[in-house]
XYZ file of C-alpha atoms in Angstrom:
557
model
C -39.062 -55.234 6.796
C -35.480 -55.652 5.516
C -33.229 -54.073 7.705
C -30.106 -51.586 7.451
C -26.731 -52.180 8.491
C -24.277 -49.950 10.456
C -21.926 -49.983 7.449
C -25.185 -48.615 5.626
C -25.972 -46.038 7.806
C -22.263 -44.607 7.934
C -21.787 -44.473 4.331
C -25.563 -42.860 3.756
C -24.747 -39.864 6.286
C -21.147 -39.496 4.224
C -23.321 -39.691 1.305
C -25.453 -36.779 1.938
C -22.432 -34.245 2.704
C -20.829 -34.978 -0.930
C -18.001 -37.272 0.443
C -16.427 -39.036 -2.795
C -13.448 -40.500 -1.782
C -12.485 -42.543 1.505
C -8.646 -43.570 2.003
C -7.455 -46.250 4.450
C -6.102 -49.511 4.311
C -8.699 -52.324 4.829
C -9.625 -54.212 7.756
C -12.036 -56.185 9.420
C -13.388 -53.665 12.079
C -13.916 -51.336 9.047
C -15.071 -53.569 6.193
C -18.677 -53.400 6.170
C -18.028 -49.679 6.103
C -15.790 -49.745 3.351
C -18.206 -51.691 1.084
C -21.281 -49.978 1.945
C -19.268 -46.847 0.573
C -18.262 -47.975 -2.518
C -21.639 -49.258 -3.235
C -22.860 -45.685 -2.640
C -20.122 -44.289 -4.518
C -17.751 -43.278 -2.390
C -14.973 -44.915 -3.728
C -12.137 -46.977 -1.558
C -8.412 -45.579 -2.293
C -6.368 -48.513 -0.345
C -2.951 -47.128 0.346
C -0.096 -49.111 1.547
C 0.658 -47.178 4.753
C -2.269 -45.757 7.095
C -0.016 -42.968 7.475
C -0.647 -41.887 4.340
C -4.107 -42.501 3.797
C -4.813 -39.807 6.540
C -2.667 -37.421 4.481
C -4.303 -38.110 1.426
C -7.353 -36.842 3.225
C -5.436 -33.731 4.236
C -4.635 -33.301 0.575
C -8.222 -33.663 -0.194
C -9.301 -31.149 2.028
C -5.822 -28.586 1.116
C -7.136 -29.079 -2.908
C -11.141 -28.772 -2.497
C -11.552 -26.706 0.649
C -14.019 -29.564 1.548
C -13.737 -32.563 3.806
C -11.298 -34.910 3.367
C -12.124 -38.605 4.823
C -9.564 -41.475 6.225
C -9.687 -44.837 7.674
C -8.054 -47.573 9.316
C -8.663 -50.166 11.328
C -8.152 -50.851 15.435
C -5.019 -50.974 17.051
C -2.189 -50.373 14.449
C -4.291 -49.170 12.221
C -5.186 -46.245 14.216
C -2.233 -45.678 15.668
C -0.556 -45.160 11.620
C -2.871 -42.385 11.489
C -2.142 -40.464 14.055
C 0.986 -38.407 12.508
C -1.413 -37.415 9.830
C -4.362 -36.317 12.139
C -1.687 -34.241 13.839
C -0.639 -32.407 11.711
C -4.478 -31.773 10.224
C -4.866 -30.524 13.899
C -1.549 -28.289 14.013
C -2.902 -26.719 10.741
C -6.439 -26.776 11.425
C -7.387 -28.601 7.682
C -11.149 -30.928 8.119
C -10.759 -34.509 8.270
C -12.712 -36.971 9.288
C -11.122 -40.308 10.582
C -13.157 -43.317 11.263
C -11.388 -46.311 12.368
C -12.435 -49.900 13.947
C -12.473 -50.881 17.379
C -12.474 -54.288 19.559
C -15.831 -55.299 20.393
C -17.568 -54.092 23.196
C -17.953 -57.176 25.137
C -14.061 -57.778 23.567
C -12.559 -54.914 25.276
C -9.583 -54.972 28.363
C -9.720 -58.722 27.091
C -6.604 -58.850 25.415
C -8.535 -58.967 22.246
C -6.888 -58.396 18.791
C -6.244 -55.137 18.089
C -7.647 -53.644 21.378
C -6.438 -50.462 22.577
C -7.640 -47.456 24.364
C -7.634 -45.292 20.968
C -10.030 -42.530 22.605
C -7.895 -41.011 25.146
C -4.804 -40.782 22.625
C -6.309 -39.281 19.924
C -8.839 -36.474 21.864
C -5.720 -34.059 22.454
C -5.186 -33.781 18.211
C -9.021 -33.297 17.424
C -11.848 -31.239 17.882
C -14.120 -33.892 18.212
C -13.537 -37.382 19.116
C -16.479 -39.620 20.239
C -16.754 -43.849 20.088
C -20.219 -44.535 18.996
C -22.096 -47.936 21.248
C -25.716 -47.561 19.311
C -26.465 -48.203 15.692
C -29.056 -46.079 15.867
C -26.820 -42.823 16.916
C -24.702 -43.473 14.095
C -26.158 -40.245 11.866
C -26.276 -38.291 15.590
C -22.655 -38.968 15.941
C -21.631 -38.700 12.229
C -23.693 -35.804 11.581
C -21.933 -33.506 14.320
C -18.570 -34.525 13.693
C -18.841 -33.332 9.916
C -19.848 -30.340 11.909
C -17.033 -29.675 14.268
C -14.443 -30.411 11.268
C -16.237 -27.684 8.725
C -17.326 -25.121 11.396
C -16.135 -22.194 12.513
C -12.310 -22.863 12.877
C -11.612 -26.039 10.823
C -9.958 -29.192 11.952
C -9.817 -33.378 12.115
C -12.369 -35.053 13.991
C -12.280 -38.518 15.492
C -15.244 -41.267 15.110
C -14.683 -45.201 16.490
C -16.841 -48.153 16.130
C -16.359 -51.132 17.597
C -16.676 -54.327 15.743
C -20.443 -55.665 17.211
C -21.700 -52.037 16.333
C -20.001 -51.949 12.815
C -21.446 -55.874 12.244
C -24.845 -55.110 13.129
C -28.477 -54.507 11.677
C -31.515 -52.453 12.708
C -34.498 -51.466 11.587
C -34.772 -48.435 9.534
C -37.775 -46.692 11.458
C -35.111 -46.940 14.578
C -33.009 -44.361 12.823
C -33.649 -41.178 12.448
C -31.629 -38.877 10.029
C -31.668 -35.055 9.449
C -31.862 -33.554 6.518
C -28.738 -31.407 7.421
C -25.888 -31.075 9.992
C -24.019 -28.484 9.109
C -25.273 -24.722 9.349
C -24.151 -22.280 6.684
C -24.222 -19.157 8.386
C -20.503 -17.308 9.294
C -20.053 -14.545 11.756
C -19.263 -10.880 10.136
C -17.305 -8.504 11.984
C -18.359 -5.947 14.914
C -19.414 -2.797 12.673
C -17.280 -0.757 14.996
C -14.307 -2.768 14.209
C -15.011 -2.977 10.369
C -15.350 1.244 10.202
C -12.296 1.416 12.361
C -10.452 -1.095 9.515
C -11.456 0.730 7.034
C -10.401 3.925 8.107
C -7.025 3.002 9.114
C -7.271 1.247 5.350
C -7.833 4.346 3.631
C -5.300 6.529 5.168
C -2.494 3.935 4.754
C 0.413 4.579 2.150
C 2.206 1.444 2.313
C -0.405 -1.621 3.263
C 0.005 -5.215 2.732
C -2.239 -7.950 2.953
C -1.202 -11.611 4.583
C -3.729 -14.130 3.691
C -3.846 -17.259 4.897
C -5.689 -20.410 5.289
C -8.577 -18.784 7.081
C -9.420 -17.037 3.252
C -9.179 -21.111 1.741
C -11.637 -22.111 4.112
C -14.028 -19.633 4.322
C -14.079 -20.234 0.203
C -13.773 -16.341 0.121
C -10.141 -16.016 -2.755
C -13.175 -13.969 -5.074
C -13.735 -11.516 -2.095
C -9.925 -11.412 -1.109
C -9.093 -10.346 -5.088
C -11.941 -8.015 -5.150
C -10.626 -6.319 -1.924
C -7.359 -6.315 -3.207
C -7.735 -4.756 -6.579
C -10.352 -2.124 -5.365
C -8.176 -1.031 -2.273
C -4.603 -1.492 -4.542
C -2.646 -3.359 -1.536
C -0.295 -6.212 -2.598
C -1.034 -9.583 -1.309
C 1.443 -11.983 0.218
C -0.259 -15.655 0.490
C 0.736 -18.561 2.879
C -0.480 -21.867 3.852
C -3.345 -23.135 2.714
C -3.930 -19.445 1.429
C -1.407 -19.675 -1.129
C -1.625 -18.378 -4.753
C -5.478 -16.643 -3.313
C -3.891 -13.792 -5.248
C -2.005 -15.817 -7.619
C 2.202 -14.615 -7.960
C 1.267 -13.730 -11.235
C -1.623 -10.902 -10.590
C -0.110 -7.437 -10.635
C -0.942 -7.393 -6.829
C 0.442 -10.907 -5.843
C 3.875 -10.484 -4.350
C 4.462 -13.861 -3.409
C 4.981 -16.156 -0.273
C 4.549 -14.505 3.074
C 7.778 -16.058 4.952
C 10.318 -13.697 7.097
C 13.318 -15.276 5.782
C 11.733 -14.327 2.657
C 13.382 -10.988 1.149
C 10.739 -9.411 -0.776
C 8.186 -10.424 1.884
C 10.722 -9.221 4.974
C 11.434 -5.747 3.182
C 8.046 -5.005 2.457
C 6.870 -6.012 6.097
C 9.557 -3.710 7.533
C 8.321 -0.532 5.151
C 4.607 -1.540 5.458
C 2.888 0.807 7.712
C -0.445 -0.975 8.018
C -0.725 -4.910 7.604
C -4.074 -6.949 7.447
C -3.868 -10.450 8.367
C -6.483 -12.508 7.181
C -6.816 -16.095 8.680
C -3.452 -16.562 9.798
C -1.420 -17.154 12.703
C 2.791 -16.559 13.146
C 4.675 -19.389 13.315
C 8.068 -20.239 12.672
C 7.863 -19.292 9.344
C 6.047 -15.975 9.644
C 7.702 -14.225 12.828
C 5.900 -11.523 14.716
C 9.029 -9.857 14.424
C 8.987 -9.305 10.890
C 6.633 -6.069 11.553
C 8.033 -2.719 12.919
C 6.648 -1.424 15.867
C 5.555 1.165 13.900
C 3.029 -0.330 11.888
C -0.699 -0.758 12.647
C -1.806 -4.548 12.536
C -5.280 -5.098 11.560
C -6.117 -8.818 12.276
C -8.875 -10.822 11.305
C -10.028 -14.639 12.267
C -12.889 -16.853 13.116
C -11.409 -17.843 16.436
C -11.433 -14.652 18.843
C -8.667 -16.592 20.967
C -6.054 -16.253 18.103
C -6.520 -12.441 17.480
C -3.755 -11.152 19.617
C -1.918 -14.483 20.236
C 1.848 -13.744 19.765
C 1.231 -10.187 17.430
C -0.100 -7.237 19.572
C -2.697 -6.017 16.627
C -4.204 -2.520 16.927
C -7.550 -3.720 15.720
C -8.593 -7.353 16.313
C -11.658 -8.707 13.797
C -13.206 -11.702 14.854
C -15.052 -13.215 12.494
C -15.351 -15.186 8.955
C -12.644 -13.810 6.203
C -15.467 -13.882 3.627
C -17.751 -12.058 5.581
C -15.319 -9.604 6.892
C -13.753 -9.032 3.139
C -17.536 -8.399 2.124
C -18.102 -5.533 5.155
C -14.665 -3.928 3.966
C -15.282 -3.846 0.334
C -18.296 -1.601 0.961
C -16.179 0.596 2.610
C -12.611 0.764 1.476
C -11.879 3.475 -1.670
C -10.342 3.112 -4.551
C -6.740 4.697 -3.837
C -3.076 4.937 -6.138
C -0.610 3.049 -4.349
C 1.251 2.468 -7.731
C 4.578 3.583 -6.256
C 3.989 1.377 -3.525
C 3.462 -1.744 -5.325
C 6.232 -0.759 -7.990
C 8.604 -0.535 -5.146
C 8.140 -4.165 -3.956
C 8.127 -5.356 -7.469
C 11.773 -3.860 -7.988
C 12.451 -5.897 -5.177
C 11.429 -9.253 -6.366
C 12.862 -8.146 -9.833
C 16.640 -7.506 -8.083
C 15.971 -10.883 -6.497
C 15.337 -12.329 -9.563
C 17.946 -11.037 -11.158
C 20.528 -11.944 -8.352
C 19.407 -15.812 -8.447
C 20.127 -15.801 -12.068
C 23.600 -17.501 -11.799
C 22.926 -20.271 -9.709
C 18.838 -21.580 -11.844
C 21.285 -21.361 -14.960
C 24.364 -22.965 -13.452
C 25.679 -25.992 -15.724
C 27.486 -27.302 -12.524
C 27.930 -31.009 -11.664
C 26.620 -31.886 -9.197
C 23.339 -29.830 -9.943
C 22.822 -26.907 -8.041
C 19.228 -27.073 -6.331
C 18.469 -24.207 -7.776
C 19.241 -24.953 -11.165
C 16.573 -28.280 -10.317
C 14.094 -25.506 -8.968
C 14.330 -22.925 -12.070
C 13.591 -26.204 -14.325
C 10.676 -27.448 -12.469
C 9.276 -23.742 -12.356
C 9.213 -23.924 -16.080
C 6.066 -26.474 -16.580
C 4.047 -25.010 -14.089
C 1.286 -23.240 -16.245
C -2.242 -21.802 -14.234
C -3.777 -24.815 -14.077
C -0.720 -27.002 -12.228
C -0.946 -28.133 -9.003
C 2.605 -27.799 -7.257
C 3.435 -29.878 -4.132
C 6.266 -29.337 -1.801
C 7.853 -32.044 0.313
C 11.186 -31.876 2.141
C 13.468 -29.849 4.429
C 15.666 -27.930 2.670
C 14.008 -29.064 -0.864
C 10.779 -27.733 0.695
C 12.408 -24.178 1.544
C 14.424 -24.427 -2.218
C 10.755 -24.870 -3.284
C 8.948 -22.311 -1.716
C 11.427 -19.679 -2.579
C 11.453 -20.183 -6.416
C 7.923 -22.411 -7.535
C 4.973 -19.628 -8.097
C 1.654 -20.439 -6.793
C -0.825 -19.527 -9.673
C -3.988 -20.064 -8.550
C -5.910 -20.814 -4.606
C -5.993 -24.718 -3.690
C -2.817 -24.998 -6.254
C -0.206 -25.209 -3.827
C 0.402 -27.593 -1.419
C 3.185 -27.769 0.488
C 5.423 -29.421 4.124
C 4.797 -26.058 5.318
C 1.543 -25.123 5.129
C 1.365 -26.534 8.969
C 3.820 -26.018 11.623
C 3.985 -29.991 12.556
C 6.035 -29.955 9.174
C 5.653 -33.807 8.808
C 8.297 -35.578 6.027
C 6.076 -37.675 3.699
C 3.108 -35.573 3.009
C 4.859 -35.027 -0.970
C 3.269 -38.128 -2.625
C 0.173 -38.699 -1.339
C -0.636 -34.969 -1.239
C -0.214 -34.963 -4.897
C -2.533 -38.196 -5.340
C -5.023 -36.677 -3.282
C -4.781 -33.446 -5.631
C -4.713 -35.631 -8.855
C -8.106 -37.375 -7.410
C -9.377 -34.054 -6.334
C -8.601 -32.556 -10.031
C -8.146 -34.933 -12.692
C -7.817 -32.507 -15.468
C -4.740 -30.726 -14.144
C -1.327 -31.770 -14.170
C 0.273 -32.551 -10.313
C 3.844 -31.620 -10.018
C 5.655 -32.714 -6.848
C 9.106 -31.558 -5.601
C 10.426 -33.517 -3.199
C 13.878 -34.414 -1.048
C 14.962 -37.674 -1.405
C 14.808 -38.610 2.572
C 10.943 -37.195 2.691
C 10.349 -39.211 -0.687
C 11.191 -42.697 0.848
C 8.207 -42.242 2.849
C 5.671 -42.356 0.370
C 7.408 -44.160 -2.547
C 5.835 -47.390 -2.120
C 2.084 -45.698 -2.377
C 3.515 -45.877 -5.887
C 1.691 -48.950 -6.494
C -1.616 -47.900 -5.033
C -0.992 -45.109 -7.933
C -0.803 -47.656 -10.183
C -3.327 -49.864 -9.269
C -5.930 -46.701 -9.476
C -4.455 -44.694 -12.331
C -3.261 -41.737 -10.428
C -0.872 -40.058 -12.622
C 1.301 -37.483 -11.439
C 5.022 -36.613 -11.858
C 7.781 -36.016 -8.935
C 11.111 -34.534 -9.268
C 13.072 -35.515 -6.584
C 15.986 -33.606 -5.220
C 18.522 -36.485 -4.405
C 21.275 -35.039 -2.526
C 21.602 -38.526 -0.384
C 21.333 -37.714 2.484
C 19.260 -35.871 5.574
C 20.289 -32.671 4.266
C 18.853 -29.882 6.291
C 20.196 -31.320 9.469
C 23.940 -32.201 8.001
C 24.750 -28.627 6.661
C 23.227 -26.719 9.497
C 25.200 -29.680 12.187
C 28.032 -28.837 9.678
C 27.983 -24.699 9.977
C 27.756 -25.266 13.891
C 30.198 -28.194 14.592
C 32.922 -27.219 11.611
C 33.369 -31.009 11.092
C 32.374 -34.001 8.082
C 31.918 -36.946 9.858
C 28.087 -37.143 11.208
C 25.937 -39.450 12.989
C 23.004 -40.969 10.862
C 22.772 -38.337 8.056
C 24.176 -39.927 4.908
C 21.744 -42.017 2.574
C 22.957 -44.114 -0.176
C 22.050 -42.868 -3.836
C 19.027 -44.803 -4.296
C 18.166 -45.283 -7.620
C 14.249 -44.108 -6.765
C 13.509 -44.840 -10.746
C 14.467 -48.001 -10.580
C 12.124 -48.850 -7.403
C 8.934 -46.552 -9.124
C 9.534 -48.671 -12.690
C 9.357 -51.858 -10.526
C 6.463 -50.747 -9.529
C 4.848 -50.268 -12.617
C 5.291 -46.407 -13.089
C 7.743 -44.025 -15.440
C 10.985 -43.823 -13.649
C 14.658 -41.325 -15.055
C 17.701 -40.598 -13.650
C 19.658 -37.472 -14.746
C 22.884 -36.398 -13.543
C 23.469 -33.153 -16.216
C 21.562 -29.831 -15.511
C 20.556 -30.010 -19.593
C 19.006 -33.132 -18.573
C 16.219 -32.459 -16.330
C 13.822 -30.617 -18.814
C 13.612 -33.333 -21.480
C 13.372 -35.958 -18.613
C 10.693 -33.876 -16.592
C 8.669 -33.640 -20.232
C 9.093 -37.241 -20.512
C 7.625 -38.165 -17.063
C 4.787 -35.536 -17.594
C 3.540 -37.119 -21.128
C 4.038 -40.588 -19.901
C 0.471 -41.084 -18.745
C 2.083 -43.159 -15.485
C 2.856 -42.115 -12.249
C 6.362 -41.007 -12.698
C 9.596 -39.909 -10.819
C 12.578 -38.137 -12.576
C 15.707 -38.486 -9.981
C 17.973 -35.348 -9.815
C 21.025 -36.018 -8.320
C 21.915 -32.599 -6.886
C 24.762 -30.992 -4.777
C 24.752 -31.907 -1.601
C 27.363 -29.219 -0.143
C 24.364 -26.537 -1.106
C 21.734 -25.801 1.249
C 19.385 -23.249 1.837
C 21.391 -21.310 3.581
C 24.292 -21.195 1.669
C 21.813 -19.402 -0.688
C 20.694 -16.900 2.064
C 24.334 -16.151 2.373
C 24.916 -15.474 -1.400
C 21.993 -13.079 -1.732
C 22.819 -11.215 1.830
C 26.212 -10.649 -0.413
C 24.276 -9.901 -3.945
C 21.735 -7.193 -2.078
C 24.409 -5.723 0.325
C 27.039 -4.778 -3.120
C 29.746 -8.118 -2.670
């Protein structure tokens, strides 16, 4: 009887769960798995750095609500994956990482790339195991996938020693279950649901804050149905951006404490419903007034009153709880409240017009964001990366559909460099959609070599680089604190990123004048290549300047 290899067993289990791509960098410890995956239709995407492979797996999950898969060889290949896995852990994003490991009989003998990997990664994963027996591969990988996608999602880790990876076994010795993941999800306590419905029906000025939990529970249609029945305005954030689109009558934009529309609405609200989201540095607990009632829904019970003293804490899956609420909530005319929030939005948009239409050189970052926004259609996937660039982008660019707005601000970990790998993964997930990345120049440097990867695999997307030739967020914040112009390590060169991308086989363009931006983006998006538009912007303008400007405008100054 023909034996089956470890790589074949791994690939069979992964294929059973519908995994389509394996992101990674080749290595001898993992090659049998790579080969077997390719043979079973799980395409290997070979990146130029393992960190970007982890970010691509994460981007796949964010664009599909399905588990992403990444790999790296033993030792340095493994450690290069850690930043991406840490970000998935912080953002609770379902990713499975399968890494190589030195052979069992070579461990602790200074073998090539031998390293204590498992103890390093355990604190940043939901589940981490070493497979020492080929016959148990389905058991461990099946359990890992179940851990990654069940309850509160997150990253998981499997490592396989080289001798196990290169071994084979008789098929009858390997037990493969039909299913490893349960589909049932918990509902909210009926008494809590009853109390929530009473608060909602009485509320005059309620708002909904919808986060990643709505996306991972695949509850986007239910959220829209609930909002439309109850006529409650919705702010979205993290993986939940666009769950109720910003152009929907009830879609009010991003839930961020520094955004004046959200801040004013939150402070005037009498009931706040939080679905699957956690307070952090972007959504600060103090944005909600003590007078308002807070209803919080989360799949993880320990989160329900963490950082927020919720009046009603409902432990359950967002989709299941929304179904329960829909069955009892009443239609109510809240048109005055909704129109009040929309007027604030219009007021902010009007105040921003002079900046977004500015013809000054160097180019105002708001003018660049305005030009980018003109290319965002209903089926455009928006990706945002950088420091101040992300703040500008999240402030201005709309989220017009769920799973189509991937941002560095989606987790509190905040790793620069997610932009290019997120964009590539999103394009693989949705090849029929345009992918538009807005990134700072510092962040862009982390992933620029992946343009060679994109060219190699025919992954076309367009990046627009806000190039202020500095680590802008830090430089401008230090300038305000210290009132000085000489900085340590904060200046960058005016790099011709367009020329680098051209050298790697992509399309590149340099823009120095505001009226050139639109045509340059249009040419990039129709180039049928991975493309970049390198836009030189004013380094003196940061997000803090925008906030000060709006404060003056809104106060009549």
